[in-house]
Amino acid sequence: MTDMIQQIEQAAREAGEIIRSAHGSDLQIENKEGRVNFVTVYDKRVQEFLVERLRGIVPDAGFLGEENGLDLFRPGDEEGWLFVIDPIDGTTNFIHNMHPYVTSIGLMKDGVPYAGVVYAPVTDQMFSAERGQGAYENGRRIYSSNAPLADSIMLTGSAGFSMEAFRIAQNVTAEFQSRCQGVRTTGSAEYNLCMAASGRCGGYFEMRLGLWDYAAGGLILEEAGGRMTDYYGRPLSWRGPSSVAAVSAGIAAEDALPDTGFWLDQWNGR
Ligand code: IPD
Ligand code: CA
Ligand code: CA
């Protein structure tokens, strides 16, 4: 493990301390656009802390983050270093003090993921990966599962503010329920990707995620032997919002996923 990833892990651990200190204090909850799209003072504070802290680790890096007006992938962001931060992924869970919620830090180099760190402060789980170096959970090498879809649990999710996304997630759930051992939803995209990376589940599907929801966990899954694509099986652009189909090595190797027609119907069926 290089010095750089250790420093990013340390920054995530410190962010976790800020998050752990939150409960019992006023979270100052605000609603962003739409229904159930919350931000707390801790989301903002943790992102501010991380930008400052990570600047000290890679001084010439740019920043993309969910909060504080840093949420647009701009021309030029595909060149050089770019940190992609979700200070709290699973904010609604955080507000309800219900695990999981995580801090997520992706580091892109020239438009592709170079490093990823996802830290779950409640369970003290540190997931990390560097391109070509494998994926780790608390320092132990992890691998995605070799099990077929029929022997796996699958995860899905949808943002609280979109009933359309919820409807599609329901269809995905119904479709997968008959092909696997059960479909779950946790409320944190990055945590889901880490569950697939560590072999606990077979994969995770969500129709629309921000880059900060999948940049870190996506690399961790790929380094654990899994596969990241969009719903149509196409490679991800790693530039912004996308549907995400994340699967284990076992499921990537078999031909058991719903076909393109199923996915097309989800959008056409509005
Ligand atoms: C959300 C979570 C959730 C997913 C949503 C995301 P946030 O992120 O990852 O699991 O279903 O699409 O927006 O708002 O808690 O950072
Ligand atoms: Ca998020
Ligand atoms: Ca967030």
PDB file of C-alpha atoms and ligand atoms in Angstrom:
ATOM      1  CA  MET A   1       0.000   0.000   0.000  1.00  0.00           C
ATOM      2  CA  THR A   2       1.488   3.333  -0.995  1.00  0.00           C
ATOM      3  CA  ASP A   3       1.970   6.299   1.255  1.00  0.00           C
ATOM      4  CA  MET A   4      -0.647   8.246  -0.722  1.00  0.00           C
ATOM      5  CA  ILE A   5      -3.479   5.781  -0.112  1.00  0.00           C
ATOM      6  CA  GLN A   6      -2.555   5.574   3.565  1.00  0.00           C
ATOM      7  CA  GLN A   7      -2.831   9.351   3.802  1.00  0.00           C
ATOM      8  CA  ILE A   8      -6.219   9.338   2.045  1.00  0.00           C
ATOM      9  CA  GLU A   9      -7.409   6.597   4.419  1.00  0.00           C
ATOM     10  CA  GLN A  10      -6.272   8.712   7.362  1.00  0.00           C
ATOM     11  CA  ALA A  11      -8.227  11.700   6.009  1.00  0.00           C
ATOM     12  CA  ALA A  12     -11.336   9.488   5.699  1.00  0.00           C
ATOM     13  CA  ARG A  13     -10.842   8.246   9.264  1.00  0.00           C
ATOM     14  CA  GLU A  14     -10.695  11.839  10.517  1.00  0.00           C
ATOM     15  CA  ALA A  15     -13.857  12.626   8.526  1.00  0.00           C
ATOM     16  CA  GLY A  16     -15.417   9.642  10.280  1.00  0.00           C
ATOM     17  CA  GLU A  17     -14.569  11.171  13.652  1.00  0.00           C
ATOM     18  CA  ILE A  18     -16.432  14.344  12.682  1.00  0.00           C
ATOM     19  CA  ILE A  19     -19.415  12.236  11.587  1.00  0.00           C
ATOM     20  CA  ARG A  20     -19.363  10.145  14.779  1.00  0.00           C
ATOM     21  CA  SER A  21     -19.387  13.317  16.869  1.00  0.00           C
ATOM     22  CA  ALA A  22     -22.610  14.511  15.188  1.00  0.00           C
ATOM     23  CA  HIS A  23     -25.288  12.617  17.043  1.00  0.00           C
ATOM     24  CA  GLY A  24     -26.769  14.480  19.922  1.00  0.00           C
ATOM     25  CA  SER A  25     -26.008  17.810  18.223  1.00  0.00           C
ATOM     26  CA  ASP A  26     -28.197  19.866  15.884  1.00  0.00           C
ATOM     27  CA  LEU A  27     -27.710  18.436  12.368  1.00  0.00           C
ATOM     28  CA  GLN A  28     -29.264  21.585  10.806  1.00  0.00           C
ATOM     29  CA  ILE A  29     -31.126  19.556   8.182  1.00  0.00           C
ATOM     30  CA  GLU A  30     -32.043  21.346   4.953  1.00  0.00           C
ATOM     31  CA  ASN A  31     -33.938  19.991   1.975  1.00  0.00           C
ATOM     32  CA  LYS A  32     -32.205  20.464  -1.401  1.00  0.00           C
ATOM     33  CA  GLU A  33     -34.203  20.232  -4.645  1.00  0.00           C
ATOM     34  CA  GLY A  34     -37.258  17.936  -4.566  1.00  0.00           C
ATOM     35  CA  ARG A  35     -38.683  15.736  -1.843  1.00  0.00           C
ATOM     36  CA  VAL A  36     -36.337  13.771   0.499  1.00  0.00           C
ATOM     37  CA  ASN A  37     -33.053  15.286  -0.726  1.00  0.00           C
ATOM     38  CA  PHE A  38     -31.370  16.334   2.483  1.00  0.00           C
ATOM     39  CA  VAL A  39     -28.140  17.995   3.426  1.00  0.00           C
ATOM     40  CA  THR A  40     -26.931  18.551   6.980  1.00  0.00           C
ATOM     41  CA  VAL A  41     -24.303  20.847   8.354  1.00  0.00           C
ATOM     42  CA  TYR A  42     -22.125  17.730   8.700  1.00  0.00           C
ATOM     43  CA  ASP A  43     -22.226  16.938   4.955  1.00  0.00           C
ATOM     44  CA  LYS A  44     -20.951  20.471   4.297  1.00  0.00           C
ATOM     45  CA  ARG A  45     -18.441  20.472   7.136  1.00  0.00           C
ATOM     46  CA  VAL A  46     -16.951  17.082   6.226  1.00  0.00           C
ATOM     47  CA  GLN A  47     -16.559  18.048   2.563  1.00  0.00           C
ATOM     48  CA  GLU A  48     -14.876  21.322   3.551  1.00  0.00           C
ATOM     49  CA  PHE A  49     -12.545  19.421   5.871  1.00  0.00           C
ATOM     50  CA  LEU A  50     -11.676  16.863   3.172  1.00  0.00           C
ATOM     51  CA  VAL A  51     -10.963  19.433   0.456  1.00  0.00           C
ATOM     52  CA  GLU A  52      -8.509  21.136   2.790  1.00  0.00           C
ATOM     53  CA  ARG A  53      -6.932  17.881   3.971  1.00  0.00           C
ATOM     54  CA  LEU A  54      -6.679  16.220   0.516  1.00  0.00           C
ATOM     55  CA  ARG A  55      -5.166  19.355  -1.023  1.00  0.00           C
ATOM     56  CA  GLY A  56      -2.205  18.703   1.262  1.00  0.00           C
ATOM     57  CA  ILE A  57      -1.851  15.165  -0.154  1.00  0.00           C
ATOM     58  CA  VAL A  58      -2.129  15.926  -3.918  1.00  0.00           C
ATOM     59  CA  PRO A  59      -1.564  19.701  -4.224  1.00  0.00           C
ATOM     60  CA  ASP A  60      -2.403  20.008  -7.928  1.00  0.00           C
ATOM     61  CA  ALA A  61      -5.675  18.027  -7.775  1.00  0.00           C
ATOM     62  CA  GLY A  62      -9.081  19.485  -8.704  1.00  0.00           C
ATOM     63  CA  PHE A  63     -12.234  18.688  -6.726  1.00  0.00           C
ATOM     64  CA  LEU A  64     -15.702  17.395  -7.516  1.00  0.00           C
ATOM     65  CA  GLY A  65     -17.986  16.946  -4.526  1.00  0.00           C
ATOM     66  CA  GLU A  66     -21.674  16.570  -3.846  1.00  0.00           C
ATOM     67  CA  GLU A  67     -21.935  19.665  -1.636  1.00  0.00           C
ATOM     68  CA  ASN A  68     -20.801  23.296  -1.478  1.00  0.00           C
ATOM     69  CA  GLY A  69     -21.307  24.004  -5.216  1.00  0.00           C
ATOM     70  CA  LEU A  70     -18.600  21.569  -6.386  1.00  0.00           C
ATOM     71  CA  ASP A  71     -21.014  19.169  -8.085  1.00  0.00           C
ATOM     72  CA  LEU A  72     -20.305  19.791 -11.798  1.00  0.00           C
ATOM     73  CA  PHE A  73     -17.777  17.887 -13.870  1.00  0.00           C
ATOM     74  CA  ARG A  74     -16.151  20.724 -15.802  1.00  0.00           C
ATOM     75  CA  PRO A  75     -14.129  20.807 -19.034  1.00  0.00           C
ATOM     76  CA  GLY A  76     -10.558  19.981 -18.119  1.00  0.00           C
ATOM     77  CA  ASP A  77     -11.580  17.741 -15.198  1.00  0.00           C
ATOM     78  CA  GLU A  78     -10.665  14.705 -17.307  1.00  0.00           C
ATOM     79  CA  GLU A  79      -7.037  15.828 -17.280  1.00  0.00           C
ATOM     80  CA  GLY A  80      -4.653  15.336 -14.385  1.00  0.00           C
ATOM     81  CA  TRP A  81      -5.766  14.615 -10.821  1.00  0.00           C
ATOM     82  CA  LEU A  82      -9.350  15.000  -9.616  1.00  0.00           C
ATOM     83  CA  PHE A  83     -10.683  14.106  -6.183  1.00  0.00           C
ATOM     84  CA  VAL A  84     -14.344  13.009  -6.234  1.00  0.00           C
ATOM     85  CA  ILE A  85     -15.901  13.291  -2.780  1.00  0.00           C
ATOM     86  CA  ASP A  86     -19.164  12.264  -1.210  1.00  0.00           C
ATOM     87  CA  PRO A  87     -18.708  13.495   2.368  1.00  0.00           C
ATOM     88  CA  ILE A  88     -21.647  11.415   3.626  1.00  0.00           C
ATOM     89  CA  ASP A  89     -23.098   8.828   1.269  1.00  0.00           C
ATOM     90  CA  GLY A  90     -26.338   7.741   2.897  1.00  0.00           C
ATOM     91  CA  THR A  91     -27.339  11.110   4.347  1.00  0.00           C
ATOM     92  CA  THR A  92     -30.932   9.994   5.019  1.00  0.00           C
ATOM     93  CA  ASN A  93     -29.608   7.001   7.003  1.00  0.00           C
ATOM     94  CA  PHE A  94     -27.225   9.361   8.837  1.00  0.00           C
ATOM     95  CA  ILE A  95     -30.106  11.660   9.809  1.00  0.00           C
ATOM     96  CA  HIS A  96     -31.956   8.652  11.258  1.00  0.00           C
ATOM     97  CA  ASN A  97     -28.789   7.333  12.920  1.00  0.00           C
ATOM     98  CA  MET A  98     -29.175   4.108  10.993  1.00  0.00           C
ATOM     99  CA  HIS A  99     -26.119   2.338   9.523  1.00  0.00           C
ATOM    100  CA  PRO A 100     -24.816   2.327   6.751  1.00  0.00           C
ATOM    101  CA  TYR A 101     -23.513   5.751   5.848  1.00  0.00           C
ATOM    102  CA  VAL A 102     -19.974   6.299   4.641  1.00  0.00           C
ATOM    103  CA  THR A 103     -17.385   8.848   3.582  1.00  0.00           C
ATOM    104  CA  SER A 104     -16.238   8.263   0.054  1.00  0.00           C
ATOM    105  CA  ILE A 105     -13.122   9.609  -1.687  1.00  0.00           C
ATOM    106  CA  GLY A 106     -12.275   8.737  -5.283  1.00  0.00           C
ATOM    107  CA  LEU A 107      -9.126   9.959  -6.997  1.00  0.00           C
ATOM    108  CA  MET A 108      -9.209  10.114 -10.792  1.00  0.00           C
ATOM    109  CA  LYS A 109      -6.156  10.477 -13.014  1.00  0.00           C
ATOM    110  CA  ASP A 110      -6.723  11.627 -16.598  1.00  0.00           C
ATOM    111  CA  GLY A 111     -10.418  10.726 -16.439  1.00  0.00           C
ATOM    112  CA  VAL A 112     -10.132   7.198 -15.027  1.00  0.00           C
ATOM    113  CA  PRO A 113     -10.206   6.005 -11.414  1.00  0.00           C
ATOM    114  CA  TYR A 114      -6.767   5.784  -9.834  1.00  0.00           C
ATOM    115  CA  ALA A 115      -7.602   5.288  -6.138  1.00  0.00           C
ATOM    116  CA  GLY A 116     -10.690   4.860  -3.974  1.00  0.00           C
ATOM    117  CA  VAL A 117     -11.368   4.949  -0.246  1.00  0.00           C
ATOM    118  CA  VAL A 118     -14.731   4.265   1.427  1.00  0.00           C
ATOM    119  CA  TYR A 119     -14.932   4.489   5.213  1.00  0.00           C
ATOM    120  CA  ALA A 120     -17.927   3.377   7.297  1.00  0.00           C
ATOM    121  CA  PRO A 121     -17.516   5.126  10.657  1.00  0.00           C
ATOM    122  CA  VAL A 122     -20.174   3.176  12.563  1.00  0.00           C
ATOM    123  CA  THR A 123     -18.586  -0.217  11.883  1.00  0.00           C
ATOM    124  CA  ASP A 124     -15.026   1.096  11.440  1.00  0.00           C
ATOM    125  CA  GLN A 125     -14.713  -0.564   8.011  1.00  0.00           C
ATOM    126  CA  MET A 126     -12.071   0.897   5.697  1.00  0.00           C
ATOM    127  CA  PHE A 127     -12.293  -0.185   2.067  1.00  0.00           C
ATOM    128  CA  SER A 128      -9.599   0.954  -0.357  1.00  0.00           C
ATOM    129  CA  ALA A 129      -7.996   0.267  -3.710  1.00  0.00           C
ATOM    130  CA  GLU A 130      -5.371   1.623  -6.056  1.00  0.00           C
ATOM    131  CA  ARG A 131      -5.445   0.815  -9.738  1.00  0.00           C
ATOM    132  CA  GLY A 132      -3.604  -2.443 -10.373  1.00  0.00           C
ATOM    133  CA  GLN A 133      -2.933  -3.075  -6.669  1.00  0.00           C
ATOM    134  CA  GLY A 134      -6.029  -5.015  -5.569  1.00  0.00           C
ATOM    135  CA  ALA A 135      -8.773  -4.072  -3.112  1.00  0.00           C
ATOM    136  CA  TYR A 136      -8.672  -4.157   0.680  1.00  0.00           C
ATOM    137  CA  GLU A 137     -10.960  -4.083   3.710  1.00  0.00           C
ATOM    138  CA  ASN A 138      -9.192  -3.051   6.905  1.00  0.00           C
ATOM    139  CA  GLY A 139      -5.864  -4.051   5.335  1.00  0.00           C
ATOM    140  CA  ARG A 140      -7.071  -7.504   4.252  1.00  0.00           C
ATOM    141  CA  ARG A 141      -7.247  -8.295   0.508  1.00  0.00           C
ATOM    142  CA  ILE A 142     -10.835  -8.740  -0.701  1.00  0.00           C
ATOM    143  CA  TYR A 143     -12.336 -10.420  -3.755  1.00  0.00           C
ATOM    144  CA  SER A 144     -15.774 -10.284  -5.311  1.00  0.00           C
ATOM    145  CA  SER A 145     -17.772 -13.519  -5.238  1.00  0.00           C
ATOM    146  CA  ASN A 146     -17.480 -16.333  -7.774  1.00  0.00           C
ATOM    147  CA  ALA A 147     -21.043 -17.468  -7.064  1.00  0.00           C
ATOM    148  CA  PRO A 148     -23.619 -17.400  -9.863  1.00  0.00           C
ATOM    149  CA  LEU A 149     -26.580 -15.018  -9.699  1.00  0.00           C
ATOM    150  CA  ALA A 150     -28.875 -17.828  -8.529  1.00  0.00           C
ATOM    151  CA  ASP A 151     -26.755 -18.231  -5.355  1.00  0.00           C
ATOM    152  CA  SER A 152     -26.322 -14.497  -4.620  1.00  0.00           C
ATOM    153  CA  ILE A 153     -28.042 -11.639  -2.807  1.00  0.00           C
ATOM    154  CA  MET A 154     -28.400  -8.504  -4.964  1.00  0.00           C
ATOM    155  CA  LEU A 155     -28.679  -4.826  -3.965  1.00  0.00           C
ATOM    156  CA  THR A 156     -30.539  -1.947  -5.528  1.00  0.00           C
ATOM    157  CA  GLY A 157     -31.545   1.575  -4.527  1.00  0.00           C
ATOM    158  CA  SER A 158     -33.128   4.810  -5.629  1.00  0.00           C
ATOM    159  CA  ALA A 159     -32.788   8.433  -4.606  1.00  0.00           C
ATOM    160  CA  GLY A 160     -35.585   9.527  -2.259  1.00  0.00           C
ATOM    161  CA  PHE A 161     -36.458  12.516  -4.431  1.00  0.00           C
ATOM    162  CA  SER A 162     -37.344  10.555  -7.586  1.00  0.00           C
ATOM    163  CA  MET A 163     -40.510   8.437  -7.735  1.00  0.00           C
ATOM    164  CA  GLU A 164     -39.506   7.500 -11.274  1.00  0.00           C
ATOM    165  CA  ALA A 165     -36.216   6.037 -10.012  1.00  0.00           C
ATOM    166  CA  PHE A 166     -38.162   4.230  -7.292  1.00  0.00           C
ATOM    167  CA  ARG A 167     -40.526   2.670  -9.834  1.00  0.00           C
ATOM    168  CA  ILE A 168     -37.596   1.417 -11.916  1.00  0.00           C
ATOM    169  CA  ALA A 169     -35.901   0.067  -8.784  1.00  0.00           C
ATOM    170  CA  GLN A 170     -39.121  -1.829  -8.006  1.00  0.00           C
ATOM    171  CA  ASN A 171     -39.103  -3.383 -11.497  1.00  0.00           C
ATOM    172  CA  VAL A 172     -35.436  -4.292 -11.124  1.00  0.00           C
ATOM    173  CA  THR A 173     -36.201  -5.840  -7.728  1.00  0.00           C
ATOM    174  CA  ALA A 174     -39.054  -7.920  -9.159  1.00  0.00           C
ATOM    175  CA  GLU A 175     -36.916  -9.080 -12.087  1.00  0.00           C
ATOM    176  CA  PHE A 176     -33.920 -10.062  -9.920  1.00  0.00           C
ATOM    177  CA  GLN A 177     -36.014 -11.574  -7.128  1.00  0.00           C
ATOM    178  CA  SER A 178     -36.842 -14.533  -9.363  1.00  0.00           C
ATOM    179  CA  ARG A 179     -33.213 -14.973 -10.473  1.00  0.00           C
ATOM    180  CA  CYS A 180     -31.349 -14.746  -7.141  1.00  0.00           C
ATOM    181  CA  GLN A 181     -31.678 -15.362  -3.385  1.00  0.00           C
ATOM    182  CA  GLY A 182     -33.185 -11.938  -2.626  1.00  0.00           C
ATOM    183  CA  VAL A 183     -32.865  -8.217  -3.311  1.00  0.00           C
ATOM    184  CA  ARG A 184     -31.949  -5.724  -0.580  1.00  0.00           C
ATOM    185  CA  THR A 185     -31.511  -1.968  -0.294  1.00  0.00           C
ATOM    186  CA  THR A 186     -29.133  -0.299   2.185  1.00  0.00           C
ATOM    187  CA  GLY A 187     -29.370   3.442   1.419  1.00  0.00           C
ATOM    188  CA  SER A 188     -25.690   3.950   0.543  1.00  0.00           C
ATOM    189  CA  ALA A 189     -24.449   3.386  -3.004  1.00  0.00           C
ATOM    190  CA  GLU A 190     -20.762   3.351  -2.076  1.00  0.00           C
ATOM    191  CA  TYR A 191     -21.361   0.852   0.724  1.00  0.00           C
ATOM    192  CA  ASN A 192     -23.269  -1.361  -1.716  1.00  0.00           C
ATOM    193  CA  LEU A 193     -20.308  -1.388  -4.093  1.00  0.00           C
ATOM    194  CA  CYS A 194     -18.030  -2.378  -1.198  1.00  0.00           C
ATOM    195  CA  MET A 195     -20.425  -5.194  -0.244  1.00  0.00           C
ATOM    196  CA  ALA A 196     -20.081  -6.525  -3.804  1.00  0.00           C
ATOM    197  CA  ALA A 197     -16.290  -6.023  -3.725  1.00  0.00           C
ATOM    198  CA  SER A 198     -15.953  -8.031  -0.518  1.00  0.00           C
ATOM    199  CA  GLY A 199     -18.035 -10.948  -1.801  1.00  0.00           C
ATOM    200  CA  ARG A 200     -21.003 -10.358   0.514  1.00  0.00           C
ATOM    201  CA  CYS A 201     -23.407  -9.776  -2.342  1.00  0.00           C
ATOM    202  CA  GLY A 202     -23.393 -10.468  -6.067  1.00  0.00           C
ATOM    203  CA  GLY A 203     -23.897  -6.915  -7.237  1.00  0.00           C
ATOM    204  CA  TYR A 204     -25.783  -3.655  -7.192  1.00  0.00           C
ATOM    205  CA  PHE A 205     -28.040  -1.865  -9.690  1.00  0.00           C
ATOM    206  CA  GLU A 206     -29.214   1.762  -9.592  1.00  0.00           C
ATOM    207  CA  MET A 207     -30.648   3.784 -12.474  1.00  0.00           C
ATOM    208  CA  ARG A 208     -29.023   7.136 -11.735  1.00  0.00           C
ATOM    209  CA  LEU A 209     -26.010   7.858  -9.556  1.00  0.00           C
ATOM    210  CA  GLY A 210     -23.702  10.852  -9.324  1.00  0.00           C
ATOM    211  CA  LEU A 211     -19.986  10.246  -9.978  1.00  0.00           C
ATOM    212  CA  TRP A 212     -19.373  10.758  -6.241  1.00  0.00           C
ATOM    213  CA  ASP A 213     -21.759   7.840  -5.546  1.00  0.00           C
ATOM    214  CA  TYR A 214     -19.676   5.302  -7.488  1.00  0.00           C
ATOM    215  CA  ALA A 215     -16.143   6.611  -8.250  1.00  0.00           C
ATOM    216  CA  ALA A 216     -14.418   5.174  -5.168  1.00  0.00           C
ATOM    217  CA  GLY A 217     -16.478   2.004  -4.710  1.00  0.00           C
ATOM    218  CA  GLY A 218     -16.429   1.328  -8.458  1.00  0.00           C
ATOM    219  CA  LEU A 219     -12.643   1.080  -8.508  1.00  0.00           C
ATOM    220  CA  ILE A 220     -12.698  -0.993  -5.306  1.00  0.00           C
ATOM    221  CA  LEU A 221     -15.102  -3.435  -6.982  1.00  0.00           C
ATOM    222  CA  GLU A 222     -13.060  -3.616 -10.185  1.00  0.00           C
ATOM    223  CA  GLU A 223      -9.868  -4.217  -8.219  1.00  0.00           C
ATOM    224  CA  ALA A 224     -11.712  -7.006  -6.373  1.00  0.00           C
ATOM    225  CA  GLY A 225     -12.410  -8.699  -9.717  1.00  0.00           C
ATOM    226  CA  GLY A 226     -15.930  -7.329 -10.333  1.00  0.00           C
ATOM    227  CA  ARG A 227     -17.302  -5.419 -13.319  1.00  0.00           C
ATOM    228  CA  MET A 228     -18.771  -1.912 -13.577  1.00  0.00           C
ATOM    229  CA  THR A 229     -20.991  -0.990 -16.542  1.00  0.00           C
ATOM    230  CA  ASP A 230     -24.153   0.984 -17.137  1.00  0.00           C
ATOM    231  CA  TYR A 231     -27.573  -0.740 -17.390  1.00  0.00           C
ATOM    232  CA  TYR A 232     -26.917  -1.621 -21.058  1.00  0.00           C
ATOM    233  CA  GLY A 233     -23.608  -3.315 -20.299  1.00  0.00           C
ATOM    234  CA  ARG A 234     -21.568  -0.418 -21.707  1.00  0.00           C
ATOM    235  CA  PRO A 235     -18.348   0.783 -20.036  1.00  0.00           C
ATOM    236  CA  LEU A 236     -18.856   3.753 -17.711  1.00  0.00           C
ATOM    237  CA  SER A 237     -17.683   7.201 -18.800  1.00  0.00           C
ATOM    238  CA  TRP A 238     -16.591   8.063 -15.208  1.00  0.00           C
ATOM    239  CA  ARG A 239     -17.599  11.682 -15.906  1.00  0.00           C
ATOM    240  CA  GLY A 240     -20.917  12.180 -14.219  1.00  0.00           C
ATOM    241  CA  PRO A 241     -24.378  10.790 -13.616  1.00  0.00           C
ATOM    242  CA  SER A 242     -24.986   7.304 -14.959  1.00  0.00           C
ATOM    243  CA  SER A 243     -26.980   4.162 -14.402  1.00  0.00           C
ATOM    244  CA  VAL A 244     -24.750   1.619 -12.700  1.00  0.00           C
ATOM    245  CA  ALA A 245     -24.740  -2.162 -13.039  1.00  0.00           C
ATOM    246  CA  ALA A 246     -22.063  -3.479 -10.695  1.00  0.00           C
ATOM    247  CA  VAL A 247     -21.505  -7.236 -10.623  1.00  0.00           C
ATOM    248  CA  SER A 248     -19.159  -9.788  -9.091  1.00  0.00           C
ATOM    249  CA  ALA A 249     -16.666 -11.862 -11.094  1.00  0.00           C
ATOM    250  CA  GLY A 250     -19.050 -14.838 -10.862  1.00  0.00           C
ATOM    251  CA  ILE A 251     -22.033 -12.974 -12.285  1.00  0.00           C
ATOM    252  CA  ALA A 252     -19.924 -11.211 -14.944  1.00  0.00           C
ATOM    253  CA  ALA A 253     -18.844 -14.642 -16.180  1.00  0.00           C
ATOM    254  CA  GLU A 254     -22.345 -16.028 -16.738  1.00  0.00           C
ATOM    255  CA  ASP A 255     -25.130 -14.963 -19.036  1.00  0.00           C
ATOM    256  CA  ALA A 256     -27.847 -14.576 -16.392  1.00  0.00           C
ATOM    257  CA  LEU A 257     -28.605 -10.848 -16.336  1.00  0.00           C
ATOM    258  CA  PRO A 258     -31.790  -9.369 -17.833  1.00  0.00           C
ATOM    259  CA  ASP A 259     -31.243  -8.482 -21.505  1.00  0.00           C
ATOM    260  CA  THR A 260     -31.033  -5.010 -23.054  1.00  0.00           C
ATOM    261  CA  GLY A 261     -34.762  -5.127 -23.892  1.00  0.00           C
ATOM    262  CA  PHE A 262     -35.625  -5.272 -20.199  1.00  0.00           C
ATOM    263  CA  TRP A 263     -33.551  -2.172 -19.464  1.00  0.00           C
ATOM    264  CA  LEU A 264     -34.902  -0.255 -22.461  1.00  0.00           C
ATOM    265  CA  ASP A 265     -38.449  -1.011 -21.285  1.00  0.00           C
ATOM    266  CA  GLN A 266     -37.700   0.663 -17.955  1.00  0.00           C
ATOM    267  CA  TRP A 267     -37.255   4.038 -19.633  1.00  0.00           C
ATOM    268  CA  ASN A 268     -39.830   3.527 -22.341  1.00  0.00           C
ATOM    269  CA  GLY A 269     -42.412   2.396 -19.832  1.00  0.00           C
ATOM    270  CA  ARG A 270     -42.984   5.882 -18.356  1.00  0.00           C
TER     271      ARG A 270
HETATM  272  C1  IPD B   1     -27.693   8.493  -2.079  1.00  0.00           C
HETATM  273  C2  IPD B   1     -27.392   7.100  -1.591  1.00  0.00           C
HETATM  274  C3  IPD B   1     -28.519   6.164  -1.950  1.00  0.00           C
HETATM  275  C4  IPD B   1     -28.792   6.165  -3.429  1.00  0.00           C
HETATM  276  C5  IPD B   1     -29.051   7.561  -3.934  1.00  0.00           C
HETATM  277  C6  IPD B   1     -27.896   8.479  -3.565  1.00  0.00           C
HETATM  278  P1  IPD B   1     -26.687  10.527  -0.623  1.00  0.00           P
HETATM  279  O1  IPD B   1     -26.628   9.379  -1.795  1.00  0.00           O
HETATM  280  O2  IPD B   1     -26.196   6.609  -2.149  1.00  0.00           O
HETATM  281  O3  IPD B   1     -28.184   4.833  -1.597  1.00  0.00           O
HETATM  282  O4  IPD B   1     -29.904   5.345  -3.662  1.00  0.00           O
HETATM  283  O5  IPD B   1     -29.210   7.521  -5.326  1.00  0.00           O
HETATM  284  O6  IPD B   1     -28.216   9.789  -3.989  1.00  0.00           O
HETATM  285  O7  IPD B   1     -27.668  11.561  -1.091  1.00  0.00           O
HETATM  286  O8  IPD B   1     -27.106   9.873   0.609  1.00  0.00           O
HETATM  287  O9  IPD B   1     -25.286  11.025  -0.614  1.00  0.00           O
HETATM  288 CA    CA B   2     -24.312   9.849  -2.376  1.00  0.00          CA
HETATM  289 CA    CA B   3     -23.971  12.636   0.083  1.00  0.00          CA
END
